[in-house]
Amino acid sequence: MAPMGLEKIDLAKRLRVFTDAGLIQEIPTPWQIEQGELEMLLYVISTDATEEAQYKGAPFGHPVLRQPLIFSQVGRDHLRTGSGLENKFSSVCKHLFLTYHQGMPVFDLQLLQTYPEGLSGFRRFLDEMEENRTARARRLNRIAKLILPDPPAYHARFLGEKGWIARAEAFDYPAAEKEASNFPPEFFSLVGLLNYCAKAYPRERRDVPLARRPAHMAKLFTRRLREGRAQGWFARK
């Protein structure tokens, strides 16, 4: 059974911003998304997902130290490793505020676009953080200084006429190779993931016979390992 949260989402309505723009031609089923999330899992929890070098110099920059801090602010949504469509809007904003990515965070910016006024709402969130007048802003800014060596410089990349938010509003997304991403192209962006899910997997759970289902799921989960790629965290240098 697909996650109940995902089953309750009106995917056609939620993804209309991308279907109207012609970026998604066929909306995947919840079961197809679940399969994509499983295949993507080991990539997401590897060092491929973050720009670890950017954390150097911060008191709590090491992943063992920073992850509990991020979790304390984002909550259970921080543990979700799939499409993110079940996450709360505020969780995505706080995640982006506290986390470096490999280049432009295309996946999360596209996720924001699926919420009503998502990108403009994130811009207002950053304005609140910069003004530093609310208790939430003061708390998140204190934590950002522990995790990121230069939070203002990182946050500035989202703003301005050529910033990441403006680019997302114009659907100006870089390709995975241009951002030097270690992710397979189909997992680099939310749109890429959903298009891949709609084409690569059986549409309904019943389309995979019960006897074959464990092997099918195991094959998806182990793709990264079968490619001969370590998780990165414990790889020998």
GROMACS .gro file of C-alpha atoms in nm:
model
  237
    1MET     CA    1   0.000   0.000   0.000
    2ALA     CA    2   0.138   0.343  -0.093
    3PRO     CA    3   0.185   0.595   0.190
    4MET     CA    4  -0.155   0.726   0.299
    5GLY     CA    5  -0.034   1.084   0.284
    6LEU     CA    6   0.053   1.044  -0.080
    7GLU     CA    7  -0.276   0.868  -0.155
    8LYS     CA    8  -0.465   1.166  -0.013
    9ILE     CA    9  -0.286   1.419  -0.234
   10ASP     CA   10  -0.466   1.541  -0.546
   11LEU     CA   11  -0.162   1.496  -0.769
   12ALA     CA   12  -0.326   1.654  -1.075
   13LYS     CA   13  -0.397   1.971  -0.877
   14ARG     CA   14  -0.067   1.970  -0.692
   15LEU     CA   15   0.141   1.930  -1.008
   16ARG     CA   16  -0.061   2.163  -1.230
   17VAL     CA   17   0.215   2.422  -1.227
   18PHE     CA   18   0.432   2.176  -1.419
   19THR     CA   19   0.165   2.020  -1.642
   20ASP     CA   20   0.051   2.368  -1.747
   21ALA     CA   21   0.414   2.452  -1.829
   22GLY     CA   22   0.447   2.134  -2.036
   23LEU     CA   23   0.718   1.995  -1.810
   24ILE     CA   24   0.512   1.695  -1.699
   25GLN     CA   25   0.310   1.515  -1.963
   26GLU     CA   26   0.180   1.221  -1.761
   27ILE     CA   27   0.120   1.226  -1.386
   28PRO     CA   28   0.249   0.911  -1.216
   29THR     CA   29   0.036   0.708  -0.979
   30PRO     CA   30   0.116   0.696  -0.606
   31TRP     CA   31   0.251   0.342  -0.654
   32GLN     CA   32   0.483   0.459  -0.931
   33ILE     CA   33   0.610   0.739  -0.708
   34GLU     CA   34   0.665   0.492  -0.424
   35GLN     CA   35   0.881   0.278  -0.653
   36GLY     CA   36   1.081   0.584  -0.760
   37GLU     CA   37   1.132   0.686  -0.399
   38LEU     CA   38   1.270   0.343  -0.319
   39GLU     CA   39   1.510   0.343  -0.614
   40MET     CA   40   1.627   0.694  -0.526
   41LEU     CA   41   1.668   0.625  -0.152
   42LEU     CA   42   2.037   0.525  -0.140
   43TYR     CA   43   2.131   0.825  -0.354
   44VAL     CA   44   1.946   1.065  -0.124
   45ILE     CA   45   2.109   0.939   0.195
   46SER     CA   46   2.458   0.938   0.042
   47THR     CA   47   2.701   1.229   0.034
   48ASP     CA   48   2.587   1.290  -0.325
   49ALA     CA   49   2.292   1.487  -0.189
   50THR     CA   50   2.491   1.758  -0.012
   51GLU     CA   51   2.793   1.978  -0.070
   52GLU     CA   52   2.991   1.864   0.230
   53ALA     CA   53   3.291   2.091   0.165
   54GLN     CA   54   3.068   2.395   0.219
   55TYR     CA   55   3.013   2.302   0.583
   56LYS     CA   56   3.382   2.314   0.674
   57GLY     CA   57   3.461   2.574   0.936
   58ALA     CA   58   3.117   2.571   1.099
   59PRO     CA   59   3.110   2.452   1.464
   60PHE     CA   60   2.839   2.194   1.394
   61GLY     CA   61   2.912   2.142   1.023
   62HIS     CA   62   2.989   1.772   1.053
   63PRO     CA   63   2.684   1.561   0.953
   64VAL     CA   64   2.678   1.379   1.288
   65LEU     CA   65   2.646   1.715   1.465
   66ARG     CA   66   2.427   1.908   1.224
   67GLN     CA   67   2.162   1.646   1.150
   68PRO     CA   68   2.013   1.650   1.503
   69LEU     CA   69   2.000   2.030   1.489
   70ILE     CA   70   1.819   2.027   1.155
   71PHE     CA   71   1.583   1.758   1.281
   72SER     CA   72   1.503   1.970   1.587
   73GLN     CA   73   1.363   2.238   1.354
   74VAL     CA   74   1.223   2.041   1.061
   75GLY     CA   75   1.086   1.747   1.259
   76ARG     CA   76   0.981   1.418   1.105
   77ASP     CA   77   0.976   1.567   0.756
   78HIS     CA   78   1.356   1.577   0.778
   79LEU     CA   79   1.353   1.197   0.768
   80ARG     CA   80   1.147   1.175   0.449
   81THR     CA   81   1.369   1.076   0.158
   82GLY     CA   82   1.123   1.061  -0.130
   83SER     CA   83   0.939   1.308  -0.348
   84GLY     CA   84   0.871   1.542  -0.055
   85LEU     CA   85   0.511   1.590  -0.166
   86GLU     CA   86   0.392   1.488   0.181
   87ASN     CA   87   0.608   1.746   0.357
   88LYS     CA   88   0.476   2.061   0.519
   89PHE     CA   89   0.560   2.385   0.340
   90SER     CA   90   0.740   2.521   0.646
   91SER     CA   91   0.956   2.207   0.660
   92VAL     CA   92   1.083   2.264   0.305
   93CYS     CA   93   1.162   2.628   0.383
   94LYS     CA   94   1.360   2.540   0.696
   95HIS     CA   95   1.538   2.255   0.518
   96LEU     CA   96   1.656   2.489   0.241
   97PHE     CA   97   1.758   2.753   0.495
   98LEU     CA   98   1.982   2.511   0.685
   99THR     CA   99   2.118   2.279   0.416
  100TYR     CA  100   2.372   2.312   0.136
  101HIS     CA  101   2.299   2.118  -0.183
  102GLN     CA  102   2.501   2.023  -0.487
  103GLY     CA  103   2.457   2.347  -0.682
  104MET     CA  104   2.114   2.502  -0.730
  105PRO     CA  105   1.862   2.306  -0.517
  106VAL     CA  106   1.637   2.236  -0.812
  107PHE     CA  107   1.446   1.948  -0.652
  108ASP     CA  108   1.341   2.144  -0.344
  109LEU     CA  109   1.262   2.462  -0.536
  110GLN     CA  110   1.035   2.263  -0.765
  111LEU     CA  111   0.876   2.108  -0.459
  112LEU     CA  112   0.806   2.458  -0.328
  113GLN     CA  113   0.639   2.542  -0.658
  114THR     CA  114   0.376   2.276  -0.594
  115TYR     CA  115   0.244   2.471  -0.293
  116PRO     CA  116   0.015   2.774  -0.337
  117GLU     CA  117   0.242   3.078  -0.372
  118GLY     CA  118   0.527   2.849  -0.277
  119LEU     CA  119   0.820   3.045  -0.415
  120SER     CA  120   0.687   3.383  -0.307
  121GLY     CA  121   0.616   3.230   0.033
  122PHE     CA  122   0.976   3.114   0.057
  123ARG     CA  123   1.092   3.463  -0.036
  124ARG     CA  124   0.883   3.603   0.249
  125PHE     CA  125   1.032   3.341   0.479
  126LEU     CA  126   1.385   3.457   0.387
  127ASP     CA  127   1.280   3.819   0.444
  128GLU     CA  128   1.162   3.721   0.791
  129MET     CA  129   1.493   3.551   0.860
  130GLU     CA  130   1.689   3.855   0.742
  131GLU     CA  131   1.485   4.096   0.955
  132ASN     CA  132   1.546   3.866   1.254
  133ARG     CA  133   1.258   4.012   1.455
  134THR     CA  134   1.051   3.703   1.529
  135ALA     CA  135   1.137   3.431   1.777
  136ARG     CA  136   1.143   3.180   1.491
  137ALA     CA  137   1.388   3.390   1.292
  138ARG     CA  138   1.621   3.440   1.587
  139ARG     CA  139   1.618   3.067   1.663
  140LEU     CA  140   1.682   2.958   1.303
  141ASN     CA  141   1.952   3.219   1.251
  142ARG     CA  142   2.134   3.099   1.562
  143ILE     CA  143   2.123   2.742   1.435
  144ALA     CA  144   2.227   2.843   1.082
  145LYS     CA  145   2.542   3.005   1.225
  146LEU     CA  146   2.632   2.676   1.390
  147ILE     CA  147   2.581   2.471   1.074
  148LEU     CA  148   2.689   2.701   0.789
  149PRO     CA  149   3.021   2.892   0.780
  150ASP     CA  150   2.863   3.195   0.609
  151PRO     CA  151   2.481   3.178   0.619
  152PRO     CA  152   2.415   3.525   0.463
  153ALA     CA  153   2.629   3.444   0.158
  154TYR     CA  154   2.444   3.116   0.105
  155HIS     CA  155   2.098   3.267   0.155
  156ALA     CA  156   2.178   3.554  -0.081
  157ARG     CA  157   2.202   3.302  -0.365
  158PHE     CA  158   1.826   3.256  -0.348
  159LEU     CA  159   1.746   3.626  -0.388
  160GLY     CA  160   1.772   3.896  -0.653
  161GLU     CA  161   1.676   3.915  -1.018
  162LYS     CA  162   1.910   3.629  -1.109
  163GLY     CA  163   1.880   3.438  -0.784
  164TRP     CA  164   1.759   3.082  -0.752
  165ILE     CA  165   1.400   3.179  -0.666
  166ALA     CA  166   1.370   3.405  -0.971
  167ARG     CA  167   1.516   3.134  -1.191
  168ALA     CA  168   1.269   2.880  -1.058
  169GLU     CA  169   0.981   3.119  -1.120
  170ALA     CA  170   1.097   3.139  -1.484
  171PHE     CA  171   1.138   2.757  -1.499
  172ASP     CA  172   1.507   2.821  -1.562
  173TYR     CA  173   1.647   2.502  -1.418
  174PRO     CA  174   2.002   2.385  -1.490
  175ALA     CA  175   2.064   2.031  -1.604
  176ALA     CA  176   2.222   1.787  -1.361
  177GLU     CA  177   2.551   1.782  -1.549
  178LYS     CA  178   2.576   2.162  -1.548
  179GLU     CA  179   2.554   2.162  -1.169
  180ALA     CA  180   2.812   1.884  -1.145
  181SER     CA  181   2.552   1.672  -0.968
  182ASN     CA  182   2.640   1.319  -0.867
  183PHE     CA  183   2.274   1.222  -0.893
  184PRO     CA  184   2.140   1.032  -1.193
  185PRO     CA  185   1.954   1.290  -1.408
  186GLU     CA  186   1.617   1.131  -1.330
  187PHE     CA  187   1.664   1.203  -0.958
  188PHE     CA  188   1.813   1.552  -0.988
  189SER     CA  189   1.477   1.731  -0.996
  190LEU     CA  190   1.122   1.665  -0.882
  191VAL     CA  191   1.000   1.699  -1.241
  192GLY     CA  192   1.264   1.454  -1.357
  193LEU     CA  193   1.169   1.205  -1.088
  194LEU     CA  194   0.797   1.223  -1.167
  195ASN     CA  195   0.849   1.191  -1.542
  196TYR     CA  196   1.075   0.893  -1.480
  197CYS     CA  197   0.822   0.732  -1.246
  198ALA     CA  198   0.543   0.765  -1.501
  199LYS     CA  199   0.744   0.576  -1.764
  200ALA     CA  200   0.974   0.338  -1.579
  201TYR     CA  201   0.745   0.150  -1.340
  202PRO     CA  202   0.424  -0.054  -1.338
  203ARG     CA  203   0.128   0.177  -1.274
  204GLU     CA  204  -0.045  -0.025  -1.001
  205ARG     CA  205   0.077  -0.261  -0.733
  206ARG     CA  206  -0.134  -0.542  -0.878
  207ASP     CA  207   0.068  -0.514  -1.200
  208VAL     CA  208   0.358  -0.682  -1.018
  209PRO     CA  209   0.263  -1.037  -0.910
  210LEU     CA  210   0.294  -1.092  -0.537
  211ALA     CA  211   0.556  -1.366  -0.583
  212ARG     CA  212   0.777  -1.129  -0.785
  213ARG     CA  213   0.725  -0.821  -0.571
  214PRO     CA  214   1.011  -0.874  -0.319
  215ALA     CA  215   1.264  -0.923  -0.599
  216HIS     CA  216   1.125  -0.623  -0.786
  217MET     CA  217   1.157  -0.397  -0.483
  218ALA     CA  218   1.502  -0.531  -0.395
  219LYS     CA  219   1.623  -0.456  -0.746
  220LEU     CA  220   1.504  -0.097  -0.717
  221PHE     CA  221   1.658  -0.048  -0.373
  222THR     CA  222   2.000  -0.188  -0.468
  223ARG     CA  223   2.050   0.001  -0.794
  224ARG     CA  224   2.319   0.229  -0.651
  225LEU     CA  225   2.504  -0.063  -0.498
  226ARG     CA  226   2.488  -0.258  -0.823
  227GLU     CA  227   2.647   0.042  -0.991
  228GLY     CA  228   2.944  -0.014  -0.758
  229ARG     CA  229   2.900   0.313  -0.573
  230ALA     CA  230   2.960   0.343  -0.199
  231GLN     CA  231   2.746   0.563   0.021
  232GLY     CA  232   3.028   0.811   0.065
  233TRP     CA  233   3.004   0.864   0.440
  234PHE     CA  234   3.238   0.576   0.515
  235ALA     CA  235   3.426   0.553   0.187
  236ARG     CA  236   3.802   0.527   0.212
  237LYS     CA  237   3.990   0.832   0.090
   0.00000   0.00000   0.00000
